[in-house]
Short mmCIF file of C-alpha atoms in Angstrom, two decimals:
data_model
loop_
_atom_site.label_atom_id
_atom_site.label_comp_id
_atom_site.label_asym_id
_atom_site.label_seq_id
_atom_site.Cartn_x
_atom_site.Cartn_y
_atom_site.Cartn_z
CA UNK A 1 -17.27 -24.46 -33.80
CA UNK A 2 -17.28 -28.11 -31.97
CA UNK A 3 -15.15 -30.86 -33.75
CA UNK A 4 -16.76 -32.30 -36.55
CA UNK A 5 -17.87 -35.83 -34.64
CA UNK A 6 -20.45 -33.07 -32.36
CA UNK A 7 -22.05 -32.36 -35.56
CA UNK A 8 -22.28 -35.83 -37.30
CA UNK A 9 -23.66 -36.99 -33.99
CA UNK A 10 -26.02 -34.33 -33.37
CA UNK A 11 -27.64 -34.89 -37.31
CA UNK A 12 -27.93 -38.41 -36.61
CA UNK A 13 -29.83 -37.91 -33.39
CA UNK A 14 -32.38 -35.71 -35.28
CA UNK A 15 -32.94 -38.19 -38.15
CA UNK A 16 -33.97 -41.00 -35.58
CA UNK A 17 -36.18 -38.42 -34.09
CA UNK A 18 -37.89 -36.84 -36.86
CA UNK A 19 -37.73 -40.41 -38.45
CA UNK A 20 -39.45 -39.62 -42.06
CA UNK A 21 -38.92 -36.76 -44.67
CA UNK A 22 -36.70 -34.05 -45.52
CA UNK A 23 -35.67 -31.41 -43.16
CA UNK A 24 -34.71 -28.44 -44.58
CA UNK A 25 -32.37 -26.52 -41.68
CA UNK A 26 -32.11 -22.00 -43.04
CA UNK A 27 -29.22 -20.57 -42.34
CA UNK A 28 -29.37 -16.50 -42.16
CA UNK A 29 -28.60 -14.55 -44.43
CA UNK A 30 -26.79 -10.89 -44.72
CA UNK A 31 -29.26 -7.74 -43.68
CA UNK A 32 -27.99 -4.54 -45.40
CA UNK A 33 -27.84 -1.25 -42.99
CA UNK A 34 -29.02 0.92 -45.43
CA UNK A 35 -28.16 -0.68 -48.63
CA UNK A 36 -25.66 -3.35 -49.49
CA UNK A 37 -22.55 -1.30 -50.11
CA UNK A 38 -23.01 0.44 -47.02
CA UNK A 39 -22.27 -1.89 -45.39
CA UNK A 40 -24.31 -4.68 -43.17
CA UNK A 41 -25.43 -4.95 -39.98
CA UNK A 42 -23.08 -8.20 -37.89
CA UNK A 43 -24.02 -11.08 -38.86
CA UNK A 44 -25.69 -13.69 -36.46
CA UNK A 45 -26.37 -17.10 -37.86
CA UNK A 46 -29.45 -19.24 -37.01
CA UNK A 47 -29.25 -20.62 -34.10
CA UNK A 48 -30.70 -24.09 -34.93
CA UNK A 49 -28.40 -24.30 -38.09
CA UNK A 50 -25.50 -23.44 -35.99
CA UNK A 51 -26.08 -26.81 -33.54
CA UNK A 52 -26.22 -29.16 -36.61
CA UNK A 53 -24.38 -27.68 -39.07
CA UNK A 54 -21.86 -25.19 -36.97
CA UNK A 55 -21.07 -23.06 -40.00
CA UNK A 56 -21.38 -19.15 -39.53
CA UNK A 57 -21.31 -18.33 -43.23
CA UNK A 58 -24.33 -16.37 -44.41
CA UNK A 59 -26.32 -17.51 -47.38
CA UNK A 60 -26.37 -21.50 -46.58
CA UNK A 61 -29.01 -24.06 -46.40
CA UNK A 62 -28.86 -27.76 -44.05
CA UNK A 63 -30.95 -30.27 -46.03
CA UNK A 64 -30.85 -33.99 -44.37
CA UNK A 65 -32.89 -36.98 -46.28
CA UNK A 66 -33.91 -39.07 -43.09
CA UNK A 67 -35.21 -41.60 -45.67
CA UNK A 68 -32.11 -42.06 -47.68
CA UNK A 69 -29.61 -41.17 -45.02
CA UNK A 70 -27.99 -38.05 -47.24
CA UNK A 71 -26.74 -34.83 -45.75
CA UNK A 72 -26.38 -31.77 -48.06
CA UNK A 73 -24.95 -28.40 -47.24
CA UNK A 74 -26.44 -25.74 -49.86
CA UNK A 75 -24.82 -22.51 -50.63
CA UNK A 76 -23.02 -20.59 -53.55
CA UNK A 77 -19.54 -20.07 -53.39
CA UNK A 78 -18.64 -16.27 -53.43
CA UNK A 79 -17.51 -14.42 -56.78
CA UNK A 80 -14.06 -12.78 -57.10
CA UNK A 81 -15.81 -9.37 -56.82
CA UNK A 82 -16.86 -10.55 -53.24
CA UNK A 83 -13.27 -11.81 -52.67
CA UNK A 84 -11.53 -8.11 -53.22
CA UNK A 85 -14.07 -6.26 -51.01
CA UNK A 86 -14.11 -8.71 -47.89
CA UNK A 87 -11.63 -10.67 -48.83
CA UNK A 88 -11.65 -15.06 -49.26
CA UNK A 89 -13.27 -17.63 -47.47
CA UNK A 90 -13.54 -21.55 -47.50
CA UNK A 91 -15.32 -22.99 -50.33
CA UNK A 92 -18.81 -24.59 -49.68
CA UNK A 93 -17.55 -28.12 -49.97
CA UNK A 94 -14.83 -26.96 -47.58
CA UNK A 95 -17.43 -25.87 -45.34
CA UNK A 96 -19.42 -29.07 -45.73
CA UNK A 97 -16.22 -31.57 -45.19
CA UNK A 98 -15.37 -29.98 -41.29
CA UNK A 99 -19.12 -30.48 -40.46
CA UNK A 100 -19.05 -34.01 -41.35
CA UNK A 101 -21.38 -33.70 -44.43
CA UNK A 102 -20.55 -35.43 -48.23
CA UNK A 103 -22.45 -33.41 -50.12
CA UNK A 104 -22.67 -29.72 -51.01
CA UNK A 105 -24.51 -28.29 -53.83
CA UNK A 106 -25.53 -24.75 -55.16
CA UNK A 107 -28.48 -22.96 -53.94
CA UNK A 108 -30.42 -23.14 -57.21
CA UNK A 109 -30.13 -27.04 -56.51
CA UNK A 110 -32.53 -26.84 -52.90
CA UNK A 111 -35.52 -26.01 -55.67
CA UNK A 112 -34.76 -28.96 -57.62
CA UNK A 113 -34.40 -31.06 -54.19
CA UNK A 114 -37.92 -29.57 -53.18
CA UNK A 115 -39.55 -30.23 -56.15
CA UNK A 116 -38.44 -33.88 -56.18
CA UNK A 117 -39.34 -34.30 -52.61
CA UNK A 118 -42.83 -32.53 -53.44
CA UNK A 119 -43.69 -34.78 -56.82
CA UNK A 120 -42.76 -37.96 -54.44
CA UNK A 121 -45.56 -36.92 -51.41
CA UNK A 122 -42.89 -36.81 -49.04
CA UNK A 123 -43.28 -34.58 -46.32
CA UNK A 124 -40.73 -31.33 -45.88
CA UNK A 125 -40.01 -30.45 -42.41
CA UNK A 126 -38.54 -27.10 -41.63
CA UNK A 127 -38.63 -24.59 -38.65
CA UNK A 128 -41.01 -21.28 -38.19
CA UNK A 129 -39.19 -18.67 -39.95
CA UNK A 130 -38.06 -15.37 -38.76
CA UNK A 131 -36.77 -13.22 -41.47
CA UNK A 132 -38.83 -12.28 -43.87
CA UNK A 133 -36.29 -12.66 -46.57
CA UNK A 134 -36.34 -16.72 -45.24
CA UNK A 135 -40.24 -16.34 -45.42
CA UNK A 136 -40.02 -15.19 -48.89
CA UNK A 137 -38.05 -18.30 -50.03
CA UNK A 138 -40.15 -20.67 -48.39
CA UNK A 139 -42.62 -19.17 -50.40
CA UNK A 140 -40.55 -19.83 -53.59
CA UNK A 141 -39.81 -23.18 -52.94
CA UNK A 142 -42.67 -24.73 -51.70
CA UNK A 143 -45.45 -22.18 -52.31
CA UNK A 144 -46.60 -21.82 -48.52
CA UNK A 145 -47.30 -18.33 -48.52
CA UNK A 146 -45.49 -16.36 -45.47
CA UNK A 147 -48.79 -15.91 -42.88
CA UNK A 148 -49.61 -19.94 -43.36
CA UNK A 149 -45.49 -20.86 -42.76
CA UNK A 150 -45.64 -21.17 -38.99
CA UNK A 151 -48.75 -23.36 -38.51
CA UNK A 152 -47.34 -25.31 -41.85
CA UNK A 153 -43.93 -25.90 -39.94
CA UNK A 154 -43.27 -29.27 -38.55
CA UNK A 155 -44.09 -29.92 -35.01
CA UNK A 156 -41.98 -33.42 -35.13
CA UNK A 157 -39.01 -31.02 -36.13
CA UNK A 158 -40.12 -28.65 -33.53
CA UNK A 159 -40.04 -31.15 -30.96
CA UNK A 160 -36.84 -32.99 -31.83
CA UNK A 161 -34.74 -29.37 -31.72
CA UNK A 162 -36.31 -28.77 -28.24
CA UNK A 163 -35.85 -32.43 -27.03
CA UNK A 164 -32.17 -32.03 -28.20
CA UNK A 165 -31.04 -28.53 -27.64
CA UNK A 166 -32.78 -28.06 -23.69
CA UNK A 167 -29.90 -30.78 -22.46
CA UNK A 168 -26.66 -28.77 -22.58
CA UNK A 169 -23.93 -31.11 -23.68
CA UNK A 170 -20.39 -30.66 -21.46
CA UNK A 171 -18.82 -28.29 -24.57
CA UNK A 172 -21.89 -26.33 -24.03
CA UNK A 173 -21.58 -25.74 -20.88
CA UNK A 174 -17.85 -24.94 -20.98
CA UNK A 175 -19.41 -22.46 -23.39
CA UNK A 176 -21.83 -20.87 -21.01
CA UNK A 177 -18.81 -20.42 -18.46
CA UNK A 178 -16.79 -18.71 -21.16
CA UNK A 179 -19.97 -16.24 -22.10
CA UNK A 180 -20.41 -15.74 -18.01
CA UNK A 181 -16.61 -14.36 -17.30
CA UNK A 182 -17.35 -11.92 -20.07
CA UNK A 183 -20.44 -10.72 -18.38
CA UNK A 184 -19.06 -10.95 -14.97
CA UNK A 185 -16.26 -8.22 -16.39
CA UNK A 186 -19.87 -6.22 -18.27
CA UNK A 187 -21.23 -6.09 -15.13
CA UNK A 188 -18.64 -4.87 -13.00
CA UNK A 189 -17.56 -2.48 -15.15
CA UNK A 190 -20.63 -0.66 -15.22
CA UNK A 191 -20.72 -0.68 -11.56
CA UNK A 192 -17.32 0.63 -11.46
CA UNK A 193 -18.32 3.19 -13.86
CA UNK A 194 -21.58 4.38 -12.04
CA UNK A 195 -21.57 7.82 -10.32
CA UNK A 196 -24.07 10.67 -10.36
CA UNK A 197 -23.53 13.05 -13.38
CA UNK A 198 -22.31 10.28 -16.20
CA UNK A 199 -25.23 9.16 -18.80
CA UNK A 200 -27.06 6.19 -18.83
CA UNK A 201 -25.55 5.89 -22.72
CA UNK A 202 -22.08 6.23 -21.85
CA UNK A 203 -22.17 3.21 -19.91
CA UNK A 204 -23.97 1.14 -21.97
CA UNK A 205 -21.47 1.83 -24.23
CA UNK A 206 -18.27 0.67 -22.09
CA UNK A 207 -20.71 -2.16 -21.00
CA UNK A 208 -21.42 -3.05 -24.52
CA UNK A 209 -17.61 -2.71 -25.23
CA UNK A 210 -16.68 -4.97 -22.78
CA UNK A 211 -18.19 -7.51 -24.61
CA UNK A 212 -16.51 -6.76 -28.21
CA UNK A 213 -13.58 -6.24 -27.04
CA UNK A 214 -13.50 -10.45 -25.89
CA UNK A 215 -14.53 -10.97 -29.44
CA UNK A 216 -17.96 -11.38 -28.28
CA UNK A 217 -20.89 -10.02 -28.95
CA UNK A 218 -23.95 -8.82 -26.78
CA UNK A 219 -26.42 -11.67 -26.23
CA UNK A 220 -29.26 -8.75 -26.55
CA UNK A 221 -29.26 -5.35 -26.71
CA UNK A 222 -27.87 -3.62 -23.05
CA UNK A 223 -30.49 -2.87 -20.63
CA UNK A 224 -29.10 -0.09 -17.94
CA UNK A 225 -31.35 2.69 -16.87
CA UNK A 226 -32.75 4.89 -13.73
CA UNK A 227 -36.17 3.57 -14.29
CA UNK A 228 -35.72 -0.26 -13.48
CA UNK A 229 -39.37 -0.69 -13.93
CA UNK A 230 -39.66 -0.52 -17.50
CA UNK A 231 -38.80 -3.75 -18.19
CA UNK A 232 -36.70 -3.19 -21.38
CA UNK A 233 -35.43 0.24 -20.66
CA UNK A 234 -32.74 1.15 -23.16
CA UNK A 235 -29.51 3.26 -21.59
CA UNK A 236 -30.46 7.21 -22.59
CA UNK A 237 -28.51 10.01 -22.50
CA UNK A 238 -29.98 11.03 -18.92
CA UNK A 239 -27.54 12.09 -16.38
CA UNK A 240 -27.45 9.32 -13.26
CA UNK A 241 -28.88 11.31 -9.81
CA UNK A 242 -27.73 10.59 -6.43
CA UNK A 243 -30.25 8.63 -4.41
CA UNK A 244 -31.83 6.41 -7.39
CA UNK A 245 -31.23 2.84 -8.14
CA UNK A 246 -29.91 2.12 -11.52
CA UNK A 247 -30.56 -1.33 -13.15
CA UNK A 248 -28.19 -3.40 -15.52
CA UNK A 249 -29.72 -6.10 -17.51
CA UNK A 250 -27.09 -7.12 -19.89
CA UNK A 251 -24.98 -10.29 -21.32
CA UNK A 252 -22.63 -11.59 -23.92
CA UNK A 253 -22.45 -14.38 -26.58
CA UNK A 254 -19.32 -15.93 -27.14
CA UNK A 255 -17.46 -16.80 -30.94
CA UNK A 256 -19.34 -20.12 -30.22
CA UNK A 257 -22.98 -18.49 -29.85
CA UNK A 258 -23.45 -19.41 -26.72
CA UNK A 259 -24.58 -16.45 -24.15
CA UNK A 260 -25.07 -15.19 -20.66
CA UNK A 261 -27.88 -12.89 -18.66
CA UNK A 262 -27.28 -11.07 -15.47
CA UNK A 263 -29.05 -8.52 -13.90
CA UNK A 264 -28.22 -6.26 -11.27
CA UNK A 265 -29.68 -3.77 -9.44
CA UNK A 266 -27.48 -1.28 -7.56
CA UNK A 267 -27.26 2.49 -6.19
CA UNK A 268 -25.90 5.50 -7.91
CA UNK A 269 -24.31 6.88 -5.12
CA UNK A 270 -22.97 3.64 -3.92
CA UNK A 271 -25.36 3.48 -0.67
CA UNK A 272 -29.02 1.66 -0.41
CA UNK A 273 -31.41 3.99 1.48
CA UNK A 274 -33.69 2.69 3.89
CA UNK A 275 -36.68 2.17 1.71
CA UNK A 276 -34.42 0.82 -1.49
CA UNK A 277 -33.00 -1.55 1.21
CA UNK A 278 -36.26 -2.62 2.20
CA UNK A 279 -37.65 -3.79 -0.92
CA UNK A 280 -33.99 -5.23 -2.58
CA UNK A 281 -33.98 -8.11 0.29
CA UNK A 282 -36.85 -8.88 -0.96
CA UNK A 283 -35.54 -9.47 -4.83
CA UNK A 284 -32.39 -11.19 -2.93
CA UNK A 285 -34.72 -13.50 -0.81
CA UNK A 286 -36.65 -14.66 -3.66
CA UNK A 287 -33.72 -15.31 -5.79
CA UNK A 288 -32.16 -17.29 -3.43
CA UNK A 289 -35.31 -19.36 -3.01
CA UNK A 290 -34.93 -20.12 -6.38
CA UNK A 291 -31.63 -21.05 -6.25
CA UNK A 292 -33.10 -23.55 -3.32
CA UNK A 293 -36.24 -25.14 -5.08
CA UNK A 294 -34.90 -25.99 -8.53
CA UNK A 295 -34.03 -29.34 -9.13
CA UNK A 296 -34.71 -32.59 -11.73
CA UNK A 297 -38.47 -33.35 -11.34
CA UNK A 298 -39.15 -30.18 -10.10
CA UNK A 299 -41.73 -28.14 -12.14
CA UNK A 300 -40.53 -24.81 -12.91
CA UNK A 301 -44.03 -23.08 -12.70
CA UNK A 302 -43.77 -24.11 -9.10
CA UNK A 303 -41.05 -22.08 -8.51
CA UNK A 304 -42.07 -19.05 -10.00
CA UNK A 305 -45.37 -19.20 -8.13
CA UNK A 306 -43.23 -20.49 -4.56
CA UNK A 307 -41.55 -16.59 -5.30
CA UNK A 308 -44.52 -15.24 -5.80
CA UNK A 309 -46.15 -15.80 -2.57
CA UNK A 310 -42.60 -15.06 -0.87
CA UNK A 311 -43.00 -11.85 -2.64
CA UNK A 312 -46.70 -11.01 -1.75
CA UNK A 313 -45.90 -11.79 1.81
CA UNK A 314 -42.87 -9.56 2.14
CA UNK A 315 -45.40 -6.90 0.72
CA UNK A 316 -48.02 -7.61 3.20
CA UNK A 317 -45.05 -7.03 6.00
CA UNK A 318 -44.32 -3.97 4.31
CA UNK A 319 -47.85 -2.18 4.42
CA UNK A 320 -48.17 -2.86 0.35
CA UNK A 321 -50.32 -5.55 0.18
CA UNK A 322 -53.22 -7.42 2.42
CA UNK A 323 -55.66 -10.20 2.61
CA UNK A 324 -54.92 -13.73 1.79
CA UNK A 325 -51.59 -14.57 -0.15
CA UNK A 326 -53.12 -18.14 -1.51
CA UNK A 327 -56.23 -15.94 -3.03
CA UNK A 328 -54.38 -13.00 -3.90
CA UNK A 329 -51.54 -15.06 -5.79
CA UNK A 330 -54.64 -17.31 -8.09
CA UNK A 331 -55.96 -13.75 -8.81
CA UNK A 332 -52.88 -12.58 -9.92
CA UNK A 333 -52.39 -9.52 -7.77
CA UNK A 334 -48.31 -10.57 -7.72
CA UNK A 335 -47.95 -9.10 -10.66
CA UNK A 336 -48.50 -5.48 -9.59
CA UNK A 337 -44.67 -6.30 -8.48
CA UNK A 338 -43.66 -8.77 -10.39
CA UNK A 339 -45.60 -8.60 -14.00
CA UNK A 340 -43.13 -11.61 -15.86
CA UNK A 341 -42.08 -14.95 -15.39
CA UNK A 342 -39.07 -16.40 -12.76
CA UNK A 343 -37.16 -17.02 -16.32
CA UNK A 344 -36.18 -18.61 -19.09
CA UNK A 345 -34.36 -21.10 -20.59
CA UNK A 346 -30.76 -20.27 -21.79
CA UNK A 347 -28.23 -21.74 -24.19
CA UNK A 348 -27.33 -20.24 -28.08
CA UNK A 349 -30.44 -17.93 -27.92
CA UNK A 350 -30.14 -16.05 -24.68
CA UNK A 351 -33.91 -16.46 -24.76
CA UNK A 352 -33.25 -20.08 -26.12
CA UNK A 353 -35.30 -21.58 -28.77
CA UNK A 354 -38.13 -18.95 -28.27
CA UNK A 355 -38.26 -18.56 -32.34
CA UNK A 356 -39.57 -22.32 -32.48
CA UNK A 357 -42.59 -21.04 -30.44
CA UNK A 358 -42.52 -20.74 -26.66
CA UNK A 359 -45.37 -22.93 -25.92
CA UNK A 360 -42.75 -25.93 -27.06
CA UNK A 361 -40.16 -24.91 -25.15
CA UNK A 362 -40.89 -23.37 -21.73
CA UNK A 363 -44.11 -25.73 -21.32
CA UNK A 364 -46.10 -28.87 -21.50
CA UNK A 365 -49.64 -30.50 -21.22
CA UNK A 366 -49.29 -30.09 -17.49
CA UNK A 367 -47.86 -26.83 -17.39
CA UNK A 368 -49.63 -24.60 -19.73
CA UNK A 369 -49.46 -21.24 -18.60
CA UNK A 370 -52.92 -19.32 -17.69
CA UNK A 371 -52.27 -16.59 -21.13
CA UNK A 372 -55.98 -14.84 -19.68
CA UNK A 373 -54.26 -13.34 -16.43
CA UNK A 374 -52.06 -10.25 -16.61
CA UNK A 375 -48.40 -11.76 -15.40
CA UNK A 376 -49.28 -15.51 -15.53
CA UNK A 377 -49.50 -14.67 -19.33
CA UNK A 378 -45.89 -13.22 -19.62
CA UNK A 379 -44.29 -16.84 -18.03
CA UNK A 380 -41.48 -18.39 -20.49
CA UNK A 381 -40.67 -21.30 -18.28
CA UNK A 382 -43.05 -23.49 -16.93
CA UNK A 383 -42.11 -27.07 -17.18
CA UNK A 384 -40.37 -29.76 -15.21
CA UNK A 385 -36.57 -29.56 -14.92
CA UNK A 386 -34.01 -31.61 -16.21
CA UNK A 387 -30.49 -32.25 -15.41
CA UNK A 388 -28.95 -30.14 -18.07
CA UNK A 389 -31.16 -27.43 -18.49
CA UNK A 390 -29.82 -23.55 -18.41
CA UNK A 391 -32.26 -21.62 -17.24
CA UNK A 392 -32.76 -17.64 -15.66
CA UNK A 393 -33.67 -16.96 -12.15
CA UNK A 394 -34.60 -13.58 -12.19
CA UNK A 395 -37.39 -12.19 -9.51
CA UNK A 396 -38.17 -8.45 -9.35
CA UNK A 397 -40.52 -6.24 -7.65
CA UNK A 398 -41.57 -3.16 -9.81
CA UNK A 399 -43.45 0.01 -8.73
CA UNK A 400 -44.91 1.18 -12.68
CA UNK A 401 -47.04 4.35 -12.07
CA UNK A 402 -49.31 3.51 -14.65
CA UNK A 403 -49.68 0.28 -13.83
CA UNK A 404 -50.56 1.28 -10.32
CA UNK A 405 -53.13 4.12 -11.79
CA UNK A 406 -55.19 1.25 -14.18
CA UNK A 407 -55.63 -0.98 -11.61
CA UNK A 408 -56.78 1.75 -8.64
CA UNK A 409 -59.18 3.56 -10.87
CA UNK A 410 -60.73 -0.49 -12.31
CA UNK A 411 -60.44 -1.62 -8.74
CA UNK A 412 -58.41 -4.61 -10.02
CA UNK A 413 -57.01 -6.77 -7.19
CA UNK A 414 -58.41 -4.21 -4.69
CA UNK A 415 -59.08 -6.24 -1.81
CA UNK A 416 -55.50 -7.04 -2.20
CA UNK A 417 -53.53 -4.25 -2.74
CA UNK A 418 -53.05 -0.87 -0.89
CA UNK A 419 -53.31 1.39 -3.36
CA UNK A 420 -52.72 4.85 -0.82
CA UNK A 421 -48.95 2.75 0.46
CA UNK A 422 -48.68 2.40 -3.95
CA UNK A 423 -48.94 5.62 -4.50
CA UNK A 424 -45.72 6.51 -2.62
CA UNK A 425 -44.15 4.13 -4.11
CA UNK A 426 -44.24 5.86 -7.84
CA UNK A 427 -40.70 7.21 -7.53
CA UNK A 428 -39.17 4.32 -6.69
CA UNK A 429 -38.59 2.78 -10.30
CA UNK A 430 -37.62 -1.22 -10.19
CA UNK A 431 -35.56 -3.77 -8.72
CA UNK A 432 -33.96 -7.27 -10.33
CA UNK A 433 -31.75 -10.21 -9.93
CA UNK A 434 -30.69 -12.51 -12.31
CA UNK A 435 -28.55 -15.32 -12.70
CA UNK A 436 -28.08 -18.21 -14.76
CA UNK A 437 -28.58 -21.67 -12.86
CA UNK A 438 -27.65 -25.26 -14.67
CA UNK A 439 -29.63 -27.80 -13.39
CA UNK A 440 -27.06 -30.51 -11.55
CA UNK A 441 -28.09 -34.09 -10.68
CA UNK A 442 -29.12 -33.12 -7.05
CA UNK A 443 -30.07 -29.62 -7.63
CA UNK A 444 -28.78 -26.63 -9.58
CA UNK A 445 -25.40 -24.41 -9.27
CA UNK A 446 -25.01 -20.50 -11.09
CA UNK A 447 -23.18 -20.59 -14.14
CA UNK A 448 -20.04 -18.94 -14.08
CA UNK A 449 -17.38 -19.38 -11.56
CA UNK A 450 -16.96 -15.48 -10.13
CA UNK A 451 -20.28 -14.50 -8.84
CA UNK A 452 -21.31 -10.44 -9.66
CA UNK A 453 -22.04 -8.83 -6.49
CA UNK A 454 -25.38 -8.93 -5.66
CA UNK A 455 -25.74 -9.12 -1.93
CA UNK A 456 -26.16 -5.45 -0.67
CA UNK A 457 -23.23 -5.21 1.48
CA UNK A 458 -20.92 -6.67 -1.21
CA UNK A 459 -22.19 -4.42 -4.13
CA UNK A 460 -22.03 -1.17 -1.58
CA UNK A 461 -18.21 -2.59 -0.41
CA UNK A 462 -17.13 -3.58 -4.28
CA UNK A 463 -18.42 -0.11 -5.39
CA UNK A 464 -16.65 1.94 -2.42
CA UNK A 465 -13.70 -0.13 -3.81
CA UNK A 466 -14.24 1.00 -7.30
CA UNK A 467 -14.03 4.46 -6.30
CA UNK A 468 -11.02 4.52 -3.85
#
C-alpha cells in the first residue's frame, strides 16, 4: 500500500473527472475451493479498488459522493469466530482512516445509500463486473439484472480509470522494477533448470515458486511448454527432448499488485539448430524494432503492423512466404506467424484494465482494430503512446499445424503463402519475446534493470554456465 496522501489524491482526481453521481468502487470478495471450510483459493483484490482505496481486505465496498464530496469505505467487521480460525485484523474504520477516508459504514448500509441515491434520480456509476457473486449484488442493489450490467456500467467511470491508471505514477514504476527482479530470477531459473528428461510441470513449479517464495504471487498462471505455438500452453508432465525449443511465458505480482511479463524462448539442449536459429533472429529483430519505434505520439498499431511486415519479409527470405508484403500484410496473411497483437498494456493487471473492456483501453476512434480479420482481431494495443505507459513488446512467429491445414485446404492467403515450405515447418512448435517497455519522454527503456537473456549467444553461454 502507497501512503495515504496517493489515495486521497487519486479519489479526488476521479471526482473532477467523473464530475456528477455516485461511484460505487467493488472490492472482491473470498472464492471457496470447494466449500468455505476447506479452505479458499488466495485472495486477489480488485484491481481498480486497490488504486483508490489500497485496502486488500475481502468483502469491502468504495462509495465516493462526487456531489457532496463524501468518501465511504463499506464493509463488516469480522466476528470472533472469524478471529480464532484466521486470526485478527484492523477494524473497518481502521481500514478507512490509512486510506484517507472519514467514513465507514456496514455493508447492509450501501442498500440504504443506493436506494437514496436511486429515489433522488441521481445517476450510480460503477465498473463492468467480473464475479458473478459481484454481479449478483448489483442485481440486489440496484435491480440491473447480471446480462444488462456491462452495457448499464458507466462509460464516464470507464474512461476516468483508464485516463488515470494508463500514466504510471513514479511509486508505480518503482513497483514494476520490484515485480521485474522477481521475474528476472523466474526466468532464469527455469533456464537453469532446463535439460532433456525433466517435465514441463516440474519446472513450472520451481518457476512458480520463485515467485512465492519473494512473497509474490504469479501475475498469471505459468506458461512453459515444448509446443510454443499454442499460445497458452500450460507446463504438462511431458518429459523435455533434446533438439526442441521450449517456451517460458511467465511473471510475478508484487505485495503491491503490481506485475511483470517476460517471455523467452530457448533450447532444451542448450544449442539453437540451424533452422531454430533461423527463424529466432527473426523474433529478436522484430523485438528490437519495437524497442526502436515506440515513443510519445507514436501510435501503437503502427508498430505492431511496422513488425509485421519485418516479419513477412524475413519469411519471404526464408522460402515461407511470397508476393507483395504491403498486400499480403492488409490481407492479413502475417498472422499465419504471428496470429496476436505486438502487446499490451501493463501495470496492476498484467493484462491491465482489460476487465473495463479492451476497446477503452488498448484503442481509440482512430485506432479501432479491424475485429473481421483473423490476427488484426486478437490486437490489445492499438493507440497512441504516452509518456508513462507500460506496455508488452512481444513478437512471435508460430508454425500451428492446424492452422496451416485450414488455410491450405480454403486457399486462404494463398497467393501469399507457401504452403509445401509450411508443411515442413509442422514440427517446429513456436517462438517469442517479450519484454516490458515504459514509455520515456524521448522514447521507451525495458523495465527492470537486469535484462533475461534473450540474444542467442547469451541464452546458449548463460545456459552452458548453468550447467558447468
Amino acid at each position: 500500500m502507497f501512503d495515504q496522501q496517493t489515495y486521497i489524491r487519486r479519489r479526488a482526481e476521479l471526482k473532477s473527472l467523473v464530475r456528477e453521481g455516485v461511484i460505487i468502487l467493488f472490492g472482491n470478495n473470498e472464492s471457496p475451493c470447494n466449500f468455505p471450510n476447506n479452505g479458499y483459493y488466495p485472495f486477489r483484490q480488485d484491481s481498480s479498488f486497490l488504486y483508490y482505496f489500497g485496502q486488500s481486505r475481502d468483502g469491502l465496498v468504495g462509495v465516493i459522493d462526487v456531489d457532496n464530496n463524501q468518501e465511504t469505505l463499506i464493509g463488516d467487521d469480522i466476528d470472533i469466530e472469524d478471529i480464532v480460525w484466521y486470526g485478527s485484523v484492523e477494524s473497518v474504520h481502521d481500514l478507512a482512516f490509512q486510506v484517507g477516508v472519514a467514513n465507514s459504514a456496514p455493508m447492509k448500509a450501501l442498500k440504504t445509500m443506493c436506494n437514496e441515491a436511486m429515489r433522488q434520480k441521481r445517476r450510480i456509476h460503477f465498473l463492468p463486473p467480473y464475479r458473478h457473486d459481484i454481479k449478483l449484488q448489483l442485481f440486489d442493489l440496484l435491480g440491473i439484472h447480471p446480462n444488462q450490467q456491462k452495457e448499464s456500467a458507466s462509460l464516464d467511470l470507464i474512461h476516468a480509470v483508464v485516463k488515470m491508471r494508463s500514466v504510471k505514477e513514479q511509486q508505480e514504476i518503482e513497483e514494476l522494477e520490484r515485480a521485474a527482479v522477481i521475474g528476472y530470477r523466474m526466468h532464469t531459473t527455469a533456464m537453469r533448470l532446463t535439460k532433456p528428461g525433466v517435465t514441463e510441470k516440474y519446472i513450472g513449479g520451481q518457476v512458480d515458486g520463485v515467485a512465492n517464495s519473494y512473497g509474490a504471487m504469479v501475475s498469471f498462471p505459468t506458461i512453459f511448454s515444448q509446443h510454443g505455438e499454442i499460445m497458452h500452453g500450460n507446463p504438462s508432465m511431458r518429459e523435455l527432448e533434446s533438439g526442441r525449443l521450449v517456451l517460458c511465458d511467465c511473471g510475478a505480482e508484487t505485495i503491491n499488485n503490481y506485475c511483470s511479463d517476460n517471455t523467452r524462448t530457448f533450447p532444451v539442449n542448450g544449442k539453437f539448430t540451424t533452422r531454430q536459429l533461423e527463424i529466432y533472429r527473426v523474433v529478436e529483430e522484430s523485438h528490437d524494432l519495437a524497442l526502436d519505434l515506440a515513443k510519445p505520439g507514436v501510435k501503437y498499431v503502427d508498430v505492431h503492423f511496422a513488425v509485421c511486415r519485418h516479419i513477412f519479409d524475413r519469411m519471404k527470405e526464408l522460402g515461407l512466404a511470397k508476393g507483395d508484403t504491403e498486400e499480403a500484410v492488409r490481407a492479413g496473411a502475417h498472422a499465419m506467424f504471428l496470429p496476436h497483437g505486438l502487446g499490451h498494456m501493463m501495470g496492476m493487471d498484467v493484462h491491465d484494465m482489460e476487465a473495463l473492456d479492451q476497446i477503452y483501453v488498448g484503442f481509440d476512434d482512430e485506432t479501432r482494430p479491424n475485429l473481421e480479420q483473423f490476427g488484426t482481431n486478437c490486437l490489445r494495443m492499438g493507440r497512441r503512446l504516452q509518456e508513462g505507459f507500460v506496455v508488452t513488446d512481444e513478437p512471435g512467429i508460430y508454425f500451428i499445424p492446424d492452422l496451416i491445414d485450414d488455410w491450405k485446404q480454403s486457399g486462404h492467403c494463398a497467393e501469399f503463402l507457401n504452403f509445401d515450405k509450411l508443411e515442413t515447418y509442422k514440427d517446429f512448435g513456436g517462438i517469442r519475446i517479450e519484454d516490458d517497455l515504459l514509455i520515456t519522454k524521448d522514447g521507451c527503456r525495458f523495465i527492470g534493470s537486469e535484462l533475461i537473456p534473450y540474444h542467442p549467444e547469451d541464452v546458449e553461454a548463460f545456459m552452458a554456465s548453468a550447467n558447468e
